[in-house]
Coordinates of C-alpha atoms (C1' of nucleotides) in Angstrom, one line a residue:
Chain A
M1 CA 0.0 0.0 -0.1
I2 CA 1.1 3.4 -0.7
D3 CA 2.3 5.5 2.2
L4 CA -0.1 8.5 2.4
S5 CA 1.0 9.9 5.7
R6 CA 3.4 12.2 4.2
R7 CA 2.5 15.7 2.8
A8 CA 0.4 15.8 -0.4
D9 CA 3.2 17.5 -2.5
E10 CA 5.5 14.6 -1.8
I11 CA 3.0 12.0 -2.5
A12 CA 1.2 13.5 -5.6
P13 CA 3.8 12.5 -8.1
G14 CA 4.1 9.1 -6.8
L15 CA 0.2 8.4 -7.4
L16 CA 0.6 9.0 -11.0
G17 CA -0.1 5.7 -12.5
A18 CA -1.8 4.4 -9.5
V19 CA -5.3 2.9 -10.1
I20 CA -8.2 4.4 -8.0
R21 CA -11.3 2.1 -8.0
R22 CA -14.8 3.0 -6.9
G23 CA -17.1 0.0 -7.3
P24 CA -16.9 -1.4 -10.8
V25 CA -15.1 1.5 -12.3
A26 CA -11.2 2.0 -12.1
V27 CA -9.2 4.7 -13.3
R28 CA -5.4 5.1 -13.8
L29 CA -4.4 8.4 -12.5
T30 CA -2.4 10.5 -15.1
E31 CA -2.9 14.1 -13.6
V32 CA -3.1 15.2 -10.0
E33 CA -2.8 18.3 -8.0
A34 CA -1.4 18.8 -4.4
Y35 CA -3.3 20.9 -1.9
L36 CA -1.5 21.7 1.5
G37 CA -2.9 22.9 4.6
A38 CA -2.3 26.1 6.5
D39 CA 0.4 27.2 4.2
D40 CA -1.6 26.9 1.0
P41 CA -4.1 29.8 0.5
A42 CA -5.7 27.8 -2.4
S43 CA -6.5 24.9 -0.1
H44 CA -9.9 24.4 1.4
A45 CA -8.0 23.5 4.7
Y46 CA -6.3 26.9 4.6
R47 CA -8.9 28.4 7.1
G48 CA -8.6 25.4 9.5
E49 CA -10.5 22.3 10.6
R50 CA -14.0 23.5 9.8
G51 CA -16.7 22.8 7.4
R52 CA -16.1 20.3 4.7
A53 CA -12.3 20.7 5.1
A54 CA -12.4 18.8 8.3
V55 CA -12.2 15.7 6.2
M56 CA -8.8 16.8 5.2
F57 CA -7.6 16.7 8.7
G58 CA -8.6 13.1 9.0
A59 CA -6.8 9.9 8.5
P60 CA -4.7 9.6 5.4
G61 CA -6.5 7.5 2.8
T62 CA -9.7 9.0 3.4
I63 CA -11.7 10.2 0.4
Y64 CA -12.6 13.8 0.2
V65 CA -15.4 14.7 -2.2
Y66 CA -16.5 18.5 -2.8
V67 CA -18.8 20.3 -5.1
S68 CA -17.2 22.3 -7.8
Y69 CA -19.2 25.1 -9.5
G70 CA -22.4 23.4 -8.4
I71 CA -22.1 20.6 -11.1
H72 CA -18.9 18.8 -10.7
R73 CA -18.0 16.3 -8.0
A74 CA -14.2 16.4 -7.5
G75 CA -12.4 13.7 -5.6
N76 CA -9.4 14.0 -3.5
I77 CA -7.2 11.4 -1.5
V78 CA -6.3 12.8 1.9
C79 CA -2.7 12.8 2.9
S80 CA -0.6 13.7 5.9
P81 CA -1.0 12.2 9.4
A82 CA -4.4 12.8 11.1
G83 CA -4.5 16.3 12.6
Q84 CA -2.6 17.6 9.6
A85 CA -4.3 18.7 6.4
S86 CA -3.3 18.0 2.8
A87 CA -4.7 16.3 -0.2
V88 CA -4.2 15.1 -3.8
L89 CA -6.9 16.2 -6.2
M90 CA -7.5 13.7 -9.0
R91 CA -7.6 15.7 -12.1
A92 CA -7.6 13.1 -14.9
G93 CA -7.1 9.4 -15.6
E94 CA -7.4 6.5 -18.1
L95 CA -10.3 4.1 -17.7
V96 CA -9.0 0.7 -17.0
A97 CA -12.3 -1.1 -15.9
G98 CA -16.0 -0.1 -16.2
A99 CA -15.4 2.1 -19.2
D100 CA -18.9 1.3 -20.5
I101 CA -20.5 2.4 -17.1
A102 CA -18.3 5.6 -17.2
R103 CA -19.4 6.2 -20.7
E104 CA -23.2 5.8 -19.7
R105 CA -22.6 8.2 -16.9
R106 CA -20.8 10.7 -18.9
G107 CA -23.5 10.4 -21.8
L108 CA -20.5 10.5 -24.1
A109 CA -21.4 9.9 -27.7
P110 CA -20.4 6.6 -29.0
D111 CA -18.0 8.1 -31.7
R112 CA -16.0 10.0 -28.8
P113 CA -12.8 8.4 -27.6
D114 CA -12.4 6.9 -24.3
T115 CA -9.7 9.4 -23.4
L116 CA -12.3 12.0 -22.8
L117 CA -14.1 9.8 -20.1
A118 CA -12.1 11.0 -17.2
K119 CA -10.3 14.2 -18.5
G120 CA -10.6 17.0 -16.0
P121 CA -11.7 16.8 -12.3
G122 CA -15.4 17.0 -12.9
N123 CA -15.4 14.5 -15.7
L124 CA -13.3 12.1 -13.6
G125 CA -15.8 12.5 -10.7
R126 CA -18.8 11.7 -12.9
A127 CA -17.0 8.8 -14.5
L128 CA -16.3 7.3 -11.1
G129 CA -19.9 8.0 -9.9
L130 CA -18.6 10.2 -7.0
D131 CA -21.2 11.3 -4.7
L132 CA -21.1 13.5 -1.6
L133 CA -22.0 10.5 0.5
D134 CA -18.6 9.2 -0.6
N135 CA -17.1 12.1 1.4
G136 CA -15.0 10.8 4.4
Q137 CA -15.1 7.2 3.1
P138 CA -11.7 5.2 3.5
L139 CA -9.7 3.7 0.8
G140 CA -10.1 0.0 1.4
G141 CA -9.3 -3.3 -0.2
P142 CA -10.9 -5.3 -3.0
G143 CA -14.2 -5.8 -1.2
D144 CA -14.7 -2.2 -0.4
L145 CA -16.2 0.7 -2.3
F146 CA -12.9 2.4 -2.9
E147 CA -9.5 0.8 -3.6
L148 CA -6.1 2.2 -4.5
T149 CA -3.6 0.0 -6.1
E150 CA 0.1 0.5 -6.6
P151 CA 1.2 2.4 -9.6
G152 CA 2.8 0.6 -12.5
P153 CA 6.1 1.7 -14.1
G154 CA 5.3 4.7 -16.2
P155 CA 7.0 4.8 -19.6
G156 CA 6.9 8.6 -19.8
G157 CA 8.3 11.2 -17.4
I158 CA 6.5 13.3 -14.8
L159 CA 5.9 16.7 -15.6
V160 CA 5.4 19.7 -13.1
G161 CA 3.5 22.9 -13.4
P162 CA 1.2 25.5 -11.8
R163 CA -2.3 24.4 -10.7
I164 CA -5.2 25.0 -12.7
G165 CA -8.5 27.0 -12.1
I166 CA -7.4 28.6 -8.9
T167 CA -7.0 32.3 -7.9
R168 CA -4.5 32.2 -5.1
A169 CA -1.1 30.6 -4.9
V170 CA -1.3 30.3 -8.8
D171 CA 2.5 29.9 -9.2
A172 CA 3.0 27.1 -6.9
P173 CA 4.3 24.1 -8.9
L174 CA 1.9 21.6 -7.3
R175 CA 0.3 20.1 -10.5
F176 CA 1.9 16.7 -11.7
W177 CA 1.1 14.8 -14.9
L178 CA 2.4 12.1 -17.0
A179 CA 4.1 12.9 -20.3
D180 CA 2.6 11.6 -23.5
E181 CA -0.7 10.8 -22.0
P182 CA -3.8 11.6 -24.2
T183 CA -6.1 11.6 -21.0
V184 CA -4.3 14.6 -19.4
S185 CA -6.5 17.7 -19.5
A186 CA -5.6 20.9 -21.4
R187 CA -2.3 22.7 -20.4
R188 CA -4.1 26.1 -19.9
R189 CA -2.0 28.4 -17.9
G190 CA 1.8 27.8 -18.0
E191 CA 4.0 25.2 -19.2
P192 CA 5.9 22.3 -17.4
W193 CA 9.2 23.3 -16.1
R194 CA 10.5 20.3 -14.5
G195 CA 10.4 16.7 -15.3
Chain B
dC1 C1' -23.2 33.1 12.5
dA2 C1' -21.6 28.9 10.3
dT3 C1' -22.4 25.4 7.2
dA4 C1' -24.2 22.9 2.9
dG5 C1' -25.2 22.6 -1.8
dG6 C1' -26.5 24.3 -6.2
dA7 C1' -25.2 27.8 -9.8
dT8 C1' -22.5 31.3 -13.5
dT9 C1' -19.0 33.6 -15.9
dA10 C1' -14.2 34.0 -17.2
dT11 C1' -10.7 31.5 -19.5
dC12 C1' -9.1 28.1 -22.4
dT13 C1' -9.5 25.1 -26.8
Chain C
dG1 C1' -18.1 24.9 -27.0
dA2 C1' -16.4 23.1 -22.7
dT3 C1' -14.5 23.3 -18.3
dA4 C1' -13.4 25.1 -13.7
dA5 C1' -10.2 24.3 -5.3
dT6 C1' -15.4 30.4 -6.6
dC7 C1' -19.4 32.4 -4.8
dC8 C1' -24.0 33.0 -3.2
dT9 C1' -28.1 31.8 -1.0
dA10 C1' -31.0 29.1 2.1
dT11 C1' -31.3 26.6 6.1
dG12 C1' -29.9 25.4 10.9
dC13 C1' -27.6 26.2 15.1

DNA sequence: CATAGGATTATCT
DNA sequence: GATAATCCTATGC
């Protein structure tokens, strides 16, 4: 099992290539972002252990689901020891199981490629079937709702750049993605500067 | 006053 | 045209 008791920025790159499974649908992560605690103004946990951010202060390996722009369900994997807050936002991935279910949930046209199924946090959330009721659920084993499996060797390198869609701490290099992966969401602001 | 949940507009493709 | 760690409002404490 992957050690999630360190801070999210140390763990996030290592989660690339790992497979997150929720029920019958599984996604191989190709793009993630790290959100820290008190030191990160862009993090929900910046203002302390209150509201929904309380989940981020829980045990490492907990799932944190929040509503983005009223329509998206974005999923995070809580990191750091209990009492400290940080999390890895799952931004994009490749369907490795249950692609047919994901396609139905997305309502994706038959002529559109599978690479679009989990591209972007909102789309990944829909593909996995994330629900607010999943908030606070733990990562478990094969018999549980959620499961996280070890990453396989990635042929391409890991790229790093600024996070997307935020208004504070916009320059922090906390977005990580795999090179040459068609499932990674659009670059948008900035370009990778380390790999 | 704090929290929970649904929604819009600016930015990027 | 599609997407997004923001923003606003309703409800409960």
